[in-house]
Amino acid sequence: MERAEFHTHAAFVEGLHALVQAACTRRLRRIVFVDPTFEDWPLDAPALLASLTAFVRLPSRQLLLVANDFTALRRTRPRLVDWRRTWAHAVQAVRPLDPDAELPTRALADRCLALDVRDRAAWQGAARVDEPAVARWAAETDALAQRSVADFPAYVLGL
């Protein structure tokens, strides 16, 4: 993964794949995806799920999903829901306590790789590697995750 700007949804998707693959290659410990709903993310794309599987198969790895609402994700991404069940020990999903929290659209790997979307409508943003901004975004995301509750369970119990 290299430092770059992107200006389309396709470029964002390409950057997301690159971030996950770089996290595997660099043997990073944690990937965090943040978005209000993840509706426009390719989280059920076979290629991305294969890369995420390679990542979570490594020892002590974690994928954290942070969103205001996982309802649409549950309904529209069946491959992801099945994959989440398989890897429940390595995948966490949380929702901020504040229902009106403004969430960025961002992917982070540890405190060294980031994909940040500045404009969701136009899918404009940047990929950053080992920069102070990445560490700052990671700290903001960690603080947000600490003020969140578990959501999107791997298994839904009930009658």
Backbone as numpy.savetxt, mean C-alpha at the origin, in Angstrom:
# Nx Ny Nz CAx CAy CAz Cx Cy Cz
14.20 0.54 -8.62 13.35 1.72 -8.62 14.24 2.96 -8.62
13.89 3.91 -9.46 14.67 5.14 -9.58 13.79 6.35 -9.28
14.45 7.44 -8.95 13.74 8.70 -8.74 13.15 9.13 -10.08
11.83 9.42 -10.07 11.18 9.81 -11.32 9.85 10.48 -11.03
9.37 11.23 -11.99 8.04 11.82 -11.94 7.12 10.94 -12.80
5.85 10.90 -12.45 4.90 10.19 -13.31 3.67 11.07 -13.50
2.96 10.84 -14.63 1.85 11.72 -15.01 0.62 10.96 -15.49
0.61 9.65 -15.34 -0.55 8.85 -15.76 -0.80 7.73 -14.75
-1.99 7.17 -14.80 -2.32 6.04 -13.93 -1.44 4.84 -14.28
-1.20 4.62 -15.57 -0.35 3.50 -16.00 1.06 3.64 -15.43
1.58 4.85 -15.40 2.92 5.08 -14.84 2.91 4.84 -13.32
1.82 5.20 -12.66 1.70 4.91 -11.23 1.73 3.40 -10.99
0.97 2.65 -11.78 0.92 1.20 -11.65 2.31 0.60 -11.88
3.00 1.09 -12.89 4.37 0.63 -13.16 5.28 0.94 -11.97
5.13 2.12 -11.40 5.93 2.49 -10.23 5.61 1.64 -9.01
4.35 1.25 -8.86 3.94 0.39 -7.75 4.62 -0.98 -7.88
4.62 -1.53 -9.08 5.31 -2.80 -9.33 6.80 -2.66 -9.01
7.40 -1.57 -9.46 8.83 -1.34 -9.24 9.13 -1.21 -7.75
8.26 -0.54 -7.00 8.48 -0.39 -5.56 8.46 -1.75 -4.87
7.48 -2.58 -5.18 7.39 -3.90 -4.53 8.59 -4.76 -4.91
8.96 -4.75 -6.17 10.12 -5.54 -6.60 11.41 -5.03 -5.96
11.56 -3.71 -5.85 12.75 -3.16 -5.19 12.77 -3.51 -3.71
11.60 -3.53 -3.07 11.53 -3.92 -1.66 12.00 -5.36 -1.48
11.64 -6.23 -2.41 12.11 -7.63 -2.37 13.62 -7.70 -2.58
14.09 -7.03 -3.61 15.50 -7.06 -3.95 16.37 -6.51 -2.82
15.92 -5.40 -2.24 16.69 -4.77 -1.15 16.41 -5.40 0.20
15.51 -6.41 0.22 15.16 -7.15 1.44 14.66 -6.22 2.54
13.79 -5.27 2.13 13.19 -4.35 3.08 12.13 -5.09 3.89
11.76 -4.54 5.03 10.90 -5.23 5.97 9.41 -4.93 5.85
9.06 -3.72 5.43 7.65 -3.31 5.51 7.26 -2.48 4.30
6.12 -2.80 3.75 5.52 -1.99 2.69 4.21 -1.44 3.24
3.95 -0.18 2.97 2.71 0.46 3.42 2.04 1.10 2.21
0.77 0.76 2.01 -0.05 1.39 0.98 -1.10 2.24 1.68
-1.24 3.50 1.27 -2.19 4.42 1.87 -3.05 5.03 0.76
-4.36 5.01 0.95 -5.29 5.61 0.00 -6.66 5.68 0.69
-7.50 6.65 0.35 -8.82 6.69 0.97 -9.65 5.41 0.75
-9.59 4.82 -0.46 -10.42 3.64 -0.74 -9.71 2.54 -1.54
-8.60 2.81 -2.16 -7.88 1.87 -3.04 -8.68 1.46 -4.27
-9.72 2.20 -4.61 -10.57 1.84 -5.75 -9.80 1.82 -7.07
-8.83 2.70 -7.23 -8.11 2.81 -8.50 -6.75 2.10 -8.49
-6.47 1.36 -7.43 -5.22 0.63 -7.34 -5.40 -0.76 -7.94
-4.40 -1.31 -8.59 -4.51 -2.64 -9.21 -4.19 -3.75 -8.21
-4.82 -3.72 -7.06 -4.46 -4.65 -5.99 -4.88 -6.09 -6.25
-5.64 -6.34 -7.30 -5.95 -7.72 -7.64 -5.30 -8.16 -8.94
-4.40 -7.37 -9.45 -3.68 -7.73 -10.67 -2.74 -8.89 -10.36
-2.79 -9.95 -11.16 -1.95 -11.11 -10.88 -0.46 -10.80 -10.75
0.06 -9.90 -11.57 1.49 -9.57 -11.50 1.83 -8.89 -10.17
0.99 -7.97 -9.72 1.25 -7.30 -8.45 1.12 -8.28 -7.29
0.09 -9.13 -7.33 -0.07 -10.12 -6.26 1.10 -11.09 -6.23
1.65 -11.43 -7.38 2.83 -12.30 -7.41 4.03 -11.61 -6.76
4.22 -10.32 -7.04 5.32 -9.57 -6.42 5.11 -9.44 -4.92
3.87 -9.16 -4.51 3.58 -9.06 -3.08 3.77 -10.41 -2.39
3.42 -11.49 -3.06 3.63 -12.83 -2.49 5.12 -13.08 -2.28
5.94 -12.74 -3.26 7.39 -12.89 -3.10 7.89 -12.08 -1.91
7.32 -10.90 -1.71 7.72 -10.06 -0.58 7.32 -10.68 0.75
6.04 -11.06 0.91 5.58 -11.56 2.21 6.12 -12.96 2.52
6.62 -13.68 1.53 7.25 -14.98 1.78 8.59 -14.84 2.49
9.21 -13.69 2.36 10.47 -13.46 3.07 10.17 -13.41 4.57
11.12 -13.81 5.41 10.85 -13.84 6.85 10.56 -12.45 7.43
9.60 -12.40 8.33 9.27 -11.19 9.11 8.93 -9.99 8.25
8.20 -10.18 7.19 7.79 -9.07 6.33 6.35 -8.69 6.64
6.02 -7.43 6.37 4.66 -6.95 6.64 4.20 -6.02 5.53
2.93 -6.19 5.15 2.25 -5.26 4.26 1.14 -4.62 5.08
1.11 -3.30 5.11 0.09 -2.55 5.84 -0.73 -1.75 4.84
-2.05 -1.91 4.90 -2.98 -1.14 4.09 -3.69 -0.15 5.00
-3.68 1.12 4.65 -4.35 2.16 5.42 -5.37 2.83 4.52
-6.65 2.78 4.92 -7.72 3.39 4.11 -8.84 3.86 5.02
-9.61 4.81 4.52 -10.80 5.25 5.26 -11.93 4.25 5.14
-11.96 3.53 4.01 -13.07 2.61 3.75 -12.60 1.46 2.87
-12.77 0.24 3.35 -12.38 -0.95 2.60 -13.57 -1.63 1.93
-14.77 -1.05 2.02 -15.98 -1.68 1.51 -15.88 -2.00 0.01
-15.51 -1.03 -0.79 -15.42 -1.25 -2.23 -14.33 -2.26 -2.55
-13.24 -2.22 -1.82 -12.15 -3.15 -2.04 -12.61 -4.59 -1.83
-13.34 -4.83 -0.76 -13.88 -6.17 -0.48 -14.80 -6.66 -1.60
-15.59 -5.75 -2.13 -16.61 -6.09 -3.12 -16.03 -6.26 -4.53
-15.01 -5.49 -4.86 -14.55 -5.46 -6.25 -13.21 -6.14 -6.51
-12.54 -6.61 -5.48 -11.21 -7.21 -5.65 -11.16 -8.62 -5.06
-11.88 -9.59 -5.66 -11.94 -10.94 -5.08 -10.58 -11.64 -4.98
-9.70 -11.40 -5.95 -8.36 -12.03 -5.87 -7.61 -11.51 -4.65
-7.72 -10.21 -4.40 -7.04 -9.64 -3.24 -7.63 -10.21 -1.95
-8.94 -10.34 -1.87 -9.58 -10.88 -0.67 -9.07 -12.30 -0.40
-9.00 -13.13 -1.43 -8.48 -14.49 -1.26 -7.01 -14.47 -0.87
-6.24 -13.63 -1.53 -4.82 -13.51 -1.22 -4.63 -13.05 0.22
-5.45 -12.11 0.66 -5.37 -11.59 2.04 -5.59 -12.72 3.04
-6.52 -13.64 2.76 -6.75 -14.78 3.66 -5.52 -15.66 3.76
-4.89 -15.90 2.63 -3.70 -16.76 2.62 -2.56 -16.14 3.41
-2.38 -14.85 3.30 -1.24 -14.17 3.91 -1.65 -13.29 5.09
-2.70 -13.66 5.79 -3.23 -12.85 6.90 -2.18 -12.58 7.98
-1.25 -13.49 8.15 -0.22 -13.29 9.17 0.74 -12.15 8.82
0.81 -11.78 7.55 1.76 -10.75 7.12 1.09 -9.49 6.60
-0.25 -9.50 6.51 -0.98 -8.36 5.95 -1.91 -7.78 6.99
-1.74 -6.52 7.28 -2.63 -5.80 8.19 -3.38 -4.73 7.42
-4.59 -4.44 7.85 -5.36 -3.36 7.25 -5.94 -2.54 8.39
-5.80 -1.23 8.31 -6.29 -0.35 9.37 -7.05 0.83 8.77
-7.93 1.37 9.60 -8.75 2.53 9.26 -8.51 3.59 10.33
-8.26 4.85 9.95 -8.05 5.89 10.95 -9.26 6.05 11.87
-9.00 6.37 13.13 -10.08 6.61 14.09 -10.94 7.79 13.66
-10.30 8.79 13.08 -11.02 9.97 12.59 -11.60 9.65 11.21
-12.93 9.52 11.08 -13.50 9.15 9.78 -13.30 10.21 8.70
-12.97 11.43 9.09 -12.77 12.51 8.13 -11.29 12.75 7.83
-10.43 11.82 8.23 -9.00 12.00 8.01 -8.69 12.09 6.52
-7.90 13.05 6.15 -7.46 13.22 4.75 -6.26 12.31 4.53
-6.46 11.26 3.76 -5.36 10.34 3.51 -4.70 10.65 2.18
-3.37 10.59 2.14 -2.69 10.74 0.86 -2.84 9.46 0.06
-2.40 9.50 -1.17 -2.28 8.30 -1.98 -0.78 8.07 -2.10
-0.33 6.98 -1.44 1.12 6.81 -1.27 1.45 5.34 -1.05
2.60 4.93 -1.53 3.16 3.61 -1.24 4.56 3.84 -0.70
4.88 3.13 0.38 6.18 3.28 1.03 6.79 1.92 1.28
8.09 1.84 1.20 8.82 0.64 1.59 9.89 1.09 2.57
9.73 0.61 3.81 10.56 1.07 4.93 10.61 2.60 4.91
11.76 3.14 5.10 11.89 4.60 5.09 12.80 5.05 3.94
12.81 4.21 2.87 13.75 4.55 1.80 13.14 4.60 0.40
11.98 3.98 0.17 11.35 4.02 -1.14 9.94 4.57 -1.01
9.52 5.41 -1.94 8.17 5.97 -1.88 7.64 6.26 -3.27
6.33 6.16 -3.35 5.58 6.55 -4.54 4.48 7.45 -4.01
4.51 8.72 -4.36 3.57 9.69 -3.81 2.76 10.34 -4.93
1.44 10.27 -4.79 0.54 10.87 -5.79 0.12 12.25 -5.27
0.52 13.29 -6.00 0.15 14.66 -5.60 -1.25 15.02 -6.07
-1.62 14.54 -7.26 -2.91 14.88 -7.87 -3.60 13.59 -8.28
-4.61 13.17 -7.51 -5.31 11.91 -7.79 -6.08 11.96 -9.10
-6.65 13.10 -9.43 -7.45 13.21 -10.66 -6.60 12.97 -11.90
-5.39 13.50 -11.91 -4.51 13.36 -13.08 -3.45 12.28 -12.89
-3.39 11.66 -11.72 -2.39 10.65 -11.39 -0.98 11.18 -11.64
-0.73 12.36 -11.07 0.60 12.95 -11.15 1.27 12.82 -9.79
2.54 12.48 -9.83 3.28 12.33 -8.59 4.73 12.00 -8.85
5.35 11.39 -7.85 6.77 11.13 -7.95 7.16 9.85 -7.22
8.19 9.21 -7.76 8.85 8.10 -7.08 10.11 8.67 -6.46
10.35 8.35 -5.22 11.52 8.87 -4.51 12.28 7.72 -3.87
13.60 7.86 -3.84 14.48 6.84 -3.26 15.45 7.52 -2.30
15.48 7.03 -1.07 16.46 7.48 -0.08 16.57 9.01 0.02
15.46 9.67 0.22 15.44 11.12 0.35 14.81 11.50 1.69
15.09 12.69 2.20 14.47 13.12 3.45 12.94 13.12 3.38
12.36 13.42 2.23 10.91 13.43 2.09 10.33 12.04 2.36
11.01 11.00 1.93 10.54 9.63 2.14 10.48 9.32 3.63
11.51 9.68 4.36 11.53 9.45 5.81 10.41 10.24 6.49
10.16 11.45 6.04 9.09 12.27 6.62 7.73 11.64 6.34
7.50 11.20 5.10 6.23 10.55 4.76 6.04 9.27 5.58
7.14 8.52 5.77 7.05 7.29 6.57 6.69 7.61 8.01
7.26 8.66 8.57 6.93 9.05 9.94 5.47 9.49 10.04
4.98 10.25 9.06 3.57 10.66 9.05 2.65 9.45 8.96
3.01 8.49 8.13 2.20 7.29 7.96 2.21 6.44 9.22
3.36 6.33 9.87 3.43 5.59 11.14 2.53 6.23 12.20
2.56 7.55 12.27 1.70 8.24 13.24 0.23 8.01 12.92
-0.11 8.02 11.66 -1.49 7.76 11.24 -1.90 6.33 11.60
-1.04 5.38 11.35 -1.34 3.97 11.65 -1.52 3.75 13.15
-0.81 4.51 13.96 -0.95 4.37 15.42 -2.29 4.90 15.90
-2.90 5.78 15.14 -4.22 6.33 15.49 -5.31 5.68 14.64
-5.15 4.39 14.41 -6.08 3.64 13.55 -6.52 2.36 14.24
-7.59 1.79 13.71 -8.11 0.52 14.23 -8.11 -0.51 13.10
-8.05 -1.76 13.47 -8.03 -2.84 12.49 -9.32 -2.85 11.68
-9.20 -3.15 10.41 -10.34 -3.23 9.50 -9.99 -4.24 8.41
-10.93 -4.56 7.52 -10.72 -5.49 6.42 -10.16 -6.82 6.95
-10.92 -7.49 7.83 -10.43 -8.75 8.39 -10.27 -9.82 7.31
-9.35 -10.72 7.56 -9.12 -11.81 6.60 -10.33 -12.73 6.52
-10.98 -12.94 7.65 -12.18 -13.77 7.71 -13.29 -12.99 8.38
-14.47 -13.04 7.83 -15.62 -12.38 8.44 -16.45 -13.45 9.13
-16.59 -13.30 10.44 -17.36 -14.26 11.21 -18.80 -13.77 11.37
-19.69 -14.67 11.52 -21.09 -14.29 11.72 -22.03 -15.38 11.25
-23.30 -15.13 11.43 -24.30 -16.12 11.03 -24.73 -15.93 9.60
